[in-house]
mmCIF file of C-alpha atoms in Angstrom:
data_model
loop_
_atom_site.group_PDB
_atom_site.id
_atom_site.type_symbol
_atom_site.label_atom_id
_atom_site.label_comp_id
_atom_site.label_asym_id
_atom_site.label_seq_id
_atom_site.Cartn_x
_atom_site.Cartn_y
_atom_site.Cartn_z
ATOM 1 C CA UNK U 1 15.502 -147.898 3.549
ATOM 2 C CA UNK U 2 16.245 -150.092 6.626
ATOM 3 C CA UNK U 3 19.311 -151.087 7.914
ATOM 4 C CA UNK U 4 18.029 -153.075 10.852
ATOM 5 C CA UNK U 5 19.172 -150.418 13.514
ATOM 6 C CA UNK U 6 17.037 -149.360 16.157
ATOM 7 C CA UNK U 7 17.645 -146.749 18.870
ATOM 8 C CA UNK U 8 15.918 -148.202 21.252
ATOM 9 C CA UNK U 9 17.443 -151.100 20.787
ATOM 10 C CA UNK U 10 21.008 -149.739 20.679
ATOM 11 C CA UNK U 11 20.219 -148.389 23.975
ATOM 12 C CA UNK U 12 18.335 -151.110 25.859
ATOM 13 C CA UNK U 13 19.397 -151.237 29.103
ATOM 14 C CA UNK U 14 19.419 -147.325 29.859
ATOM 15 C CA UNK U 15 23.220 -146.919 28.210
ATOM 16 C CA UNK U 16 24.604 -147.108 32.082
ATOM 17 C CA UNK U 17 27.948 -146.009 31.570
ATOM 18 C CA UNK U 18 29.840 -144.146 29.016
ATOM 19 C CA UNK U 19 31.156 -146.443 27.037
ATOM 20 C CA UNK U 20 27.815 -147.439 26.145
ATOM 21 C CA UNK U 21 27.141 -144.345 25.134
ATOM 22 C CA UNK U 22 29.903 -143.202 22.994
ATOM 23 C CA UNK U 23 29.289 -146.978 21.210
ATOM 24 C CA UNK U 24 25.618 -145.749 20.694
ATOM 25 C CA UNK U 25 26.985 -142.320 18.914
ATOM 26 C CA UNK U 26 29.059 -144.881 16.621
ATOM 27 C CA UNK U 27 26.147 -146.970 15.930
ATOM 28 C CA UNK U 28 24.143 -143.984 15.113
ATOM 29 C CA UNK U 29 26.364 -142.097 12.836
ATOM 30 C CA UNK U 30 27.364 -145.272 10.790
ATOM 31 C CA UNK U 31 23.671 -145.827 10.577
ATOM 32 C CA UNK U 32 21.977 -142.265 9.863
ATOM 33 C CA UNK U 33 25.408 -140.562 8.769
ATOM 34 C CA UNK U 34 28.500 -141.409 7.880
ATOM 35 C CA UNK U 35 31.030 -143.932 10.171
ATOM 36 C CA UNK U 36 33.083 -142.060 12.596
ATOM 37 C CA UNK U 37 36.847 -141.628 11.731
ATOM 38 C CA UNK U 38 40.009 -140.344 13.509
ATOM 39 C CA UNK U 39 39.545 -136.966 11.966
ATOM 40 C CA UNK U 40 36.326 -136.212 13.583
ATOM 41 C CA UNK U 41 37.910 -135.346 17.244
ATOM 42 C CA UNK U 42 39.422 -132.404 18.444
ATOM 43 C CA UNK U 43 43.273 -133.725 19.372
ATOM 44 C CA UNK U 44 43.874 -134.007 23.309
ATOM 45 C CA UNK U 45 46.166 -130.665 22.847
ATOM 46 C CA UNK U 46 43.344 -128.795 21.539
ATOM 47 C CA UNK U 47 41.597 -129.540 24.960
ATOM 48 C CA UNK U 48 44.131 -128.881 27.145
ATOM 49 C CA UNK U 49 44.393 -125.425 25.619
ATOM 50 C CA UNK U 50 40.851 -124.599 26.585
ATOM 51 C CA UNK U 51 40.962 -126.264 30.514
ATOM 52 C CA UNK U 52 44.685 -123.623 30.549
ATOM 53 C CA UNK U 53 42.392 -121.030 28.913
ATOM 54 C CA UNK U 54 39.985 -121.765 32.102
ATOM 55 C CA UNK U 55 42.096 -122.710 34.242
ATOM 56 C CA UNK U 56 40.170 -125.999 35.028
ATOM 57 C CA UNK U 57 40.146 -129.564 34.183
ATOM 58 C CA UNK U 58 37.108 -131.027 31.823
ATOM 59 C CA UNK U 59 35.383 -134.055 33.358
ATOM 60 C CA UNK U 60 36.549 -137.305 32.283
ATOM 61 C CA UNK U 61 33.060 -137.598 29.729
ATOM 62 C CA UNK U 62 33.440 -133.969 28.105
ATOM 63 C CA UNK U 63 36.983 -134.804 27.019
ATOM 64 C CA UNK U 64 36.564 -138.275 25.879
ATOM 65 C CA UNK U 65 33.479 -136.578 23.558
ATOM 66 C CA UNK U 66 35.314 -134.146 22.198
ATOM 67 C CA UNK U 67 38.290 -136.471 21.488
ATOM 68 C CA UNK U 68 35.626 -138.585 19.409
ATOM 69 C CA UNK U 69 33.158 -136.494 17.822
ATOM 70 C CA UNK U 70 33.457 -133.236 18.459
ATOM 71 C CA UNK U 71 34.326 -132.193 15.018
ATOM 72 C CA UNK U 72 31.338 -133.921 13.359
ATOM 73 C CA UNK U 73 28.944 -130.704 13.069
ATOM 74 C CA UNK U 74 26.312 -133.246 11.189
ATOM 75 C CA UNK U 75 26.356 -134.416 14.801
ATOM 76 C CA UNK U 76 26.212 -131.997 17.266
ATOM 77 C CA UNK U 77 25.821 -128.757 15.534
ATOM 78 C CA UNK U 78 23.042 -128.471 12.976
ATOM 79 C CA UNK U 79 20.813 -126.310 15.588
ATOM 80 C CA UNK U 80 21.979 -126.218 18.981
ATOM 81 C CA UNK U 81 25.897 -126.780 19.274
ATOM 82 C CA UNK U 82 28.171 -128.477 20.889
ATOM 83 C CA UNK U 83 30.809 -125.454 21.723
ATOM 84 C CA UNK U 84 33.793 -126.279 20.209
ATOM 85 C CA UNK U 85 37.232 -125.720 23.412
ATOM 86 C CA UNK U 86 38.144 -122.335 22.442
ATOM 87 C CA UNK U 87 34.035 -121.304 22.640
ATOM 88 C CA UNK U 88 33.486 -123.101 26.640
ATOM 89 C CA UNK U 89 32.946 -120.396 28.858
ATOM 90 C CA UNK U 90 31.054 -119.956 32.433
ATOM 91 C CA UNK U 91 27.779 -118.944 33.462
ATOM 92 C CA UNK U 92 27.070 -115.006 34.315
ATOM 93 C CA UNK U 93 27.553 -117.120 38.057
ATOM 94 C CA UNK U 94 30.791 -118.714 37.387
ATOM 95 C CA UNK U 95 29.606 -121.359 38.383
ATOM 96 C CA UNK U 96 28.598 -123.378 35.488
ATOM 97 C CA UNK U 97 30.953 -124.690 32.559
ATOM 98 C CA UNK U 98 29.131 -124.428 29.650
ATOM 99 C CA UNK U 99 29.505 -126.868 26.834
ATOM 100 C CA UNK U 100 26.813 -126.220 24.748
ATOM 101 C CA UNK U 101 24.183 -123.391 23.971
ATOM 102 C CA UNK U 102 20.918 -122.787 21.944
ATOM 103 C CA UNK U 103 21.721 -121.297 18.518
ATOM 104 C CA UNK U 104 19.952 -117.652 19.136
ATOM 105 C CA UNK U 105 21.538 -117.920 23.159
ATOM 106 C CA UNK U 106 18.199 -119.024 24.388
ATOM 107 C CA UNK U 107 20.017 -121.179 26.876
ATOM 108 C CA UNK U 108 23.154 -123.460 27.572
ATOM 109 C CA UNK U 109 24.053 -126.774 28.771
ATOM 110 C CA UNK U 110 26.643 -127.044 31.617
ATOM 111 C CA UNK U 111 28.508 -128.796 33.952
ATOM 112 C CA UNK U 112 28.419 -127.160 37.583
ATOM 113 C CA UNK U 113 31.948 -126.449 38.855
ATOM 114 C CA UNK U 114 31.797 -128.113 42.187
ATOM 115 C CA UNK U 115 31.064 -131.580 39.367
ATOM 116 C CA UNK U 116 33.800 -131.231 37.301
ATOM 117 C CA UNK U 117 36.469 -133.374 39.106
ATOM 118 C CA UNK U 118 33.540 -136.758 38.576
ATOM 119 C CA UNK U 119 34.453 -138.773 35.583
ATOM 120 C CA UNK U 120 30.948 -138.160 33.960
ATOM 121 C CA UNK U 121 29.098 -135.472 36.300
ATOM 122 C CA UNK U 122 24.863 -134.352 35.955
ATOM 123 C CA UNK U 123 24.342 -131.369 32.993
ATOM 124 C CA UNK U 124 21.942 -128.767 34.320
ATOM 125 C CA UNK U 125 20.551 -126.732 31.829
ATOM 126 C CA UNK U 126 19.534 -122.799 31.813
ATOM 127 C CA UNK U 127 16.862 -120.939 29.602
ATOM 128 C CA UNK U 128 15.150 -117.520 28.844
ATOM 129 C CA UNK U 129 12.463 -119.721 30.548
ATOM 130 C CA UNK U 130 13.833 -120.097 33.606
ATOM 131 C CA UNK U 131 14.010 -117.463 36.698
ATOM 132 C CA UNK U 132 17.753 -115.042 35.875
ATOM 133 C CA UNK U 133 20.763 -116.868 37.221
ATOM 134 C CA UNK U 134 18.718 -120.206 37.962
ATOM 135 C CA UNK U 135 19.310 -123.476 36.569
ATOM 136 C CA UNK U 136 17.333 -126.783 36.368
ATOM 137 C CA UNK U 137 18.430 -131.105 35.908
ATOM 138 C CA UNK U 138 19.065 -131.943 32.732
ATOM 139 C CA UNK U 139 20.363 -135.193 32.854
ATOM 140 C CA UNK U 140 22.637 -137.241 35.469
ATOM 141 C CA UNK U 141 25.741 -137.699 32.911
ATOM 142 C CA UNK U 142 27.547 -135.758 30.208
ATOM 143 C CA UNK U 143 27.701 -139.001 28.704
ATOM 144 C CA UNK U 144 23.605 -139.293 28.216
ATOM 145 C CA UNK U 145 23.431 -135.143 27.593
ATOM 146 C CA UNK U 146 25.677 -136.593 24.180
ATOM 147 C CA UNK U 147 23.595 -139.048 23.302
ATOM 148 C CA UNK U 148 20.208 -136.850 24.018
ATOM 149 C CA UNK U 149 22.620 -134.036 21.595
ATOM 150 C CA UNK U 150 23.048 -136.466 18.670
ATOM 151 C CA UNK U 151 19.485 -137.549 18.737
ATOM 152 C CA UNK U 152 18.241 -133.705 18.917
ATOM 153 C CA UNK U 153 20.416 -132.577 16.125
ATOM 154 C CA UNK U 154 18.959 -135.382 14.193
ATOM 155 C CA UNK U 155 15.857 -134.103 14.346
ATOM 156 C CA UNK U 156 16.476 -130.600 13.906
ATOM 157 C CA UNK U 157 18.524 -131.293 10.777
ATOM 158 C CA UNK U 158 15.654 -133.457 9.172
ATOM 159 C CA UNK U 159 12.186 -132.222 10.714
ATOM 160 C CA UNK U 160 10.153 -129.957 8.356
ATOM 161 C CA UNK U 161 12.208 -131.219 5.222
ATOM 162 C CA UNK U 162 11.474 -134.917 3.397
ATOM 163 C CA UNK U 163 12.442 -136.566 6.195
ATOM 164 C CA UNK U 164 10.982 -135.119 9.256
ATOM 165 C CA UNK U 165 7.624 -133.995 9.590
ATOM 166 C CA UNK U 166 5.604 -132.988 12.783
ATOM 167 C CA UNK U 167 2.462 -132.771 14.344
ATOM 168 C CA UNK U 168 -0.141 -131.806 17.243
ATOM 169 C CA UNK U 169 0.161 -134.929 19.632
ATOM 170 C CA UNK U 170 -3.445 -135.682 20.375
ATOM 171 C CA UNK U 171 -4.529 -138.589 22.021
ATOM 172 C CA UNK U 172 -5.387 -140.655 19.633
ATOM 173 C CA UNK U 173 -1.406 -139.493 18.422
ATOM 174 C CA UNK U 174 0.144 -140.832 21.679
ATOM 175 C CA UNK U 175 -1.910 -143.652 21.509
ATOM 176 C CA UNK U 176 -0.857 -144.672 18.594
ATOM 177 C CA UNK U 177 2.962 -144.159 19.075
ATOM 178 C CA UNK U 178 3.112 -145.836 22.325
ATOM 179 C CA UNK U 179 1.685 -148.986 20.753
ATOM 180 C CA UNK U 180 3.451 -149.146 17.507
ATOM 181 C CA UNK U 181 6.960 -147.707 18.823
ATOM 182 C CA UNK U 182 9.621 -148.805 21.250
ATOM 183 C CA UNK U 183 9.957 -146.322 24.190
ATOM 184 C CA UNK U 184 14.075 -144.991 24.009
ATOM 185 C CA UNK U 185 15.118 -145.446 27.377
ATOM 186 C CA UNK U 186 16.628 -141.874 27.995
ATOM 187 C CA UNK U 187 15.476 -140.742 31.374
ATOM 188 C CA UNK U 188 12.998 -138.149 31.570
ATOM 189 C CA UNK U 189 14.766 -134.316 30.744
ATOM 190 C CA UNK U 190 13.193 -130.944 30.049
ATOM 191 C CA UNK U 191 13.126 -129.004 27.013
ATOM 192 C CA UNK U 192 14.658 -126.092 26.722
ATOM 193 C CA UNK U 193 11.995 -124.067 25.508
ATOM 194 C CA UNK U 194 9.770 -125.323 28.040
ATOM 195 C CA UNK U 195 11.698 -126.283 31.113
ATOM 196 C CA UNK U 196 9.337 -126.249 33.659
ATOM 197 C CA UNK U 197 6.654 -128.503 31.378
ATOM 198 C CA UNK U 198 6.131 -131.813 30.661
ATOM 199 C CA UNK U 199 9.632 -133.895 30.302
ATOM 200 C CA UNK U 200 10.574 -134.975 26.240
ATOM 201 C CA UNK U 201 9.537 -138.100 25.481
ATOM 202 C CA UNK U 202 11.561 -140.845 22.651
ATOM 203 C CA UNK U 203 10.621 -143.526 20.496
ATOM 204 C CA UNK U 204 11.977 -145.206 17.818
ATOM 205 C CA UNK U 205 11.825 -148.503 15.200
ATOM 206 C CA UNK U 206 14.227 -149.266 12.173
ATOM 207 C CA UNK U 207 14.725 -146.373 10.796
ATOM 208 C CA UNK U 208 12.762 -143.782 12.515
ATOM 209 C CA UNK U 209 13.505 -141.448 16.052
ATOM 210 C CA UNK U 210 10.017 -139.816 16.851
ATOM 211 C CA UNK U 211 10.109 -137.252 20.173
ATOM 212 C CA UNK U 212 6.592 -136.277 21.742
ATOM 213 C CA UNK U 213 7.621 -132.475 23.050
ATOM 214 C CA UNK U 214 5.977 -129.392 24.823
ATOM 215 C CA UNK U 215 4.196 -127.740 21.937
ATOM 216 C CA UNK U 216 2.424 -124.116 22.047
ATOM 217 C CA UNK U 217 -1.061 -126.293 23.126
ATOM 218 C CA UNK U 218 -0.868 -129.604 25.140
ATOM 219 C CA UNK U 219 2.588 -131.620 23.185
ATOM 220 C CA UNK U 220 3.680 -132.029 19.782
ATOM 221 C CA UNK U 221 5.663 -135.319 18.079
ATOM 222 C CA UNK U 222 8.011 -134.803 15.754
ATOM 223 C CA UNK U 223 8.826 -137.593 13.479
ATOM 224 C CA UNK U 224 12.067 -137.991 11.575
ATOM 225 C CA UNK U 225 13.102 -140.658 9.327
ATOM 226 C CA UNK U 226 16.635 -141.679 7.630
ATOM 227 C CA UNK U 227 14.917 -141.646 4.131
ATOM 228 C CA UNK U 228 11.128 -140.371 2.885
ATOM 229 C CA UNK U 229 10.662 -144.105 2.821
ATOM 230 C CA UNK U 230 11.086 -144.724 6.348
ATOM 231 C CA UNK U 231 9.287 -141.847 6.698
ATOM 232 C CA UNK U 232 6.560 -142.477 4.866
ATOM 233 C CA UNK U 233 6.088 -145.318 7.116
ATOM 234 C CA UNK U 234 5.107 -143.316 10.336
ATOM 235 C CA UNK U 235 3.062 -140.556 8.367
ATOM 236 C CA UNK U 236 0.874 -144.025 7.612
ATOM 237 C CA UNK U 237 0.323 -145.869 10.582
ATOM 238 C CA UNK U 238 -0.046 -142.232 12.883
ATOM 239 C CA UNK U 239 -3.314 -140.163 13.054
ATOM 240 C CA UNK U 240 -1.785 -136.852 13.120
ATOM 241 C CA UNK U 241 -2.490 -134.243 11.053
ATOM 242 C CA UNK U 242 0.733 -133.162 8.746
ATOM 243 C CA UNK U 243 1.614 -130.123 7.738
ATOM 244 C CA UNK U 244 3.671 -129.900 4.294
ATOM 245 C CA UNK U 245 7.265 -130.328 4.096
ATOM 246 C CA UNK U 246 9.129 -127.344 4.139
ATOM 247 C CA UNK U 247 13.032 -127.203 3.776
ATOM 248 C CA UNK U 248 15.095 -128.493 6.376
ATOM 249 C CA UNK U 249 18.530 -127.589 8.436
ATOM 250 C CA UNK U 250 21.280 -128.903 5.404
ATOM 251 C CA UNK U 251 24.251 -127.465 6.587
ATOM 252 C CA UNK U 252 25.771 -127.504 10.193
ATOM 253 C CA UNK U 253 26.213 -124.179 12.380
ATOM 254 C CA UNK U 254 30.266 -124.481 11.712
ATOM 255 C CA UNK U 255 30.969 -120.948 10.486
ATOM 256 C CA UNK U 256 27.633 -119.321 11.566
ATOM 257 C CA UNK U 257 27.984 -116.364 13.933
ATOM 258 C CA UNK U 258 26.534 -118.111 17.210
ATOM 259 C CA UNK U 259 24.826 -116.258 19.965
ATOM 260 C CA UNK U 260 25.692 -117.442 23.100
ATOM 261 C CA UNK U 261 23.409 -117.225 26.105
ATOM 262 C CA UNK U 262 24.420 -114.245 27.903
#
């Protein structure tokens, strides 16, 4: 099943600006999920109850996200969630606005305070993995943390089930997908499991998102496809060795008790 759309494609050119990116989150979810409507934002009261709540103002980027997807949980909450405004909170420092977190509270994505008068201001990121009280880059705009967010709760919905798979990256695995697959053009990032490693890695064709990640030896590449055909397509024309399918994320964390990172 193969609609023609591409991620790398859709974000050729490095998605420089906002708009670009929130177009790419359209693209994506008429393409792997369902078209975006009206309904799926939180309304601009909503926000301006949490930034009174705070007693701040959200950058330009983190509103505008909210106002557009931020009730789409197939989106940004199958693993790791966006917080929803009455959930932002700060850092243990105070000095960190945190708009999403890891699922068991492993770690949280933020804006720093001292950022959050630029439209669309750098996300640092902090972990279990990371020294107490220390953060690290994540990426240089809210705008491309979103975009990095929908991918990644793409392929933590679908990896493990009949759509995902993954695998050791060996060589001869990286060789492979650097040849047959478009690079995406997000910039280099961290994971959060493994901050200090090697940066996550995307590529894509029709139909398929594939990220090379720090695995427990050397990196792993998970593969995830928007049907088994798609799929089935990667599982051919890549050398890895693939474990069975085992059931995937189905349902997004809306309801679920979340642990937040401190």
């Amino acid at each position: 099943m193969d609609d023609g759309f591409d991620v790398a494609r859709a974000l050729a050119g490095g998605c420089p600006d906002r708009v670009g990116a929130w177009e790419f989150v359209r693209e994506f979810a008429a393409s792997w999920a369902t078209p975006l409507t009206s309904a799926d934002g939180f309304s601009a009261g909503e926000v301006q109850q949490a930034e009174e709540r705070l007693d701040l103002r959200l950058p330009v980027a983190l509103r505008e996200a909210y106002g557009l997807f931020g009730r789409r949980g197939d989106l940004v909450a199958r693993q790791d969630p966006l917080l929803e405004p009455d959930e932002l909170l700060l850092d243990p420092s105070g000095q960190l606005l945190v708009f999403r977190s890891e699922n068991q509270g492993g770690a949280g994505w933020g804006v720093r305070l001292t950022d959050l008068s630029r439209e669309d201001p750098p996300v640092a990121l902090f972990s279990d993995h990371l020294p107490q009280l220390t953060t690290c880059s994540f990426l240089d705009r809210v705008s491309l943390a979103c975009v990095e967010m929908v991918l990644s709760e793409a392929v933590m919905a679908r990896s493990g089930g009949p759509e995902g798979r993954a695998c050791r990256a060996s060589s001869a695995v990286v060789t492979v997908v650097e040849a047959e697959f478009a690079p995406v053009p997000l910039p280099p990032h961290p994971a959060w499991f493994e901050p200090m490693g090697p940066p996550v890695r995307w590529f894509s064709s029709p139909g398929l998102v594939l990220r090379l990640e720090p695995g427990s030896v050397g990196m792993d590449l998970v593969v995830i496809g928007r049907a088994e055909t798609d799929l089935q397509r990667a599982l051919d024309s890549i050398p890895g060795e693939w474990p069975a399918a085992s059931p995937a994320l189905t349902d997004p964390t809306d309801g679920w008790d979340m642990a937040f990172p401190f």
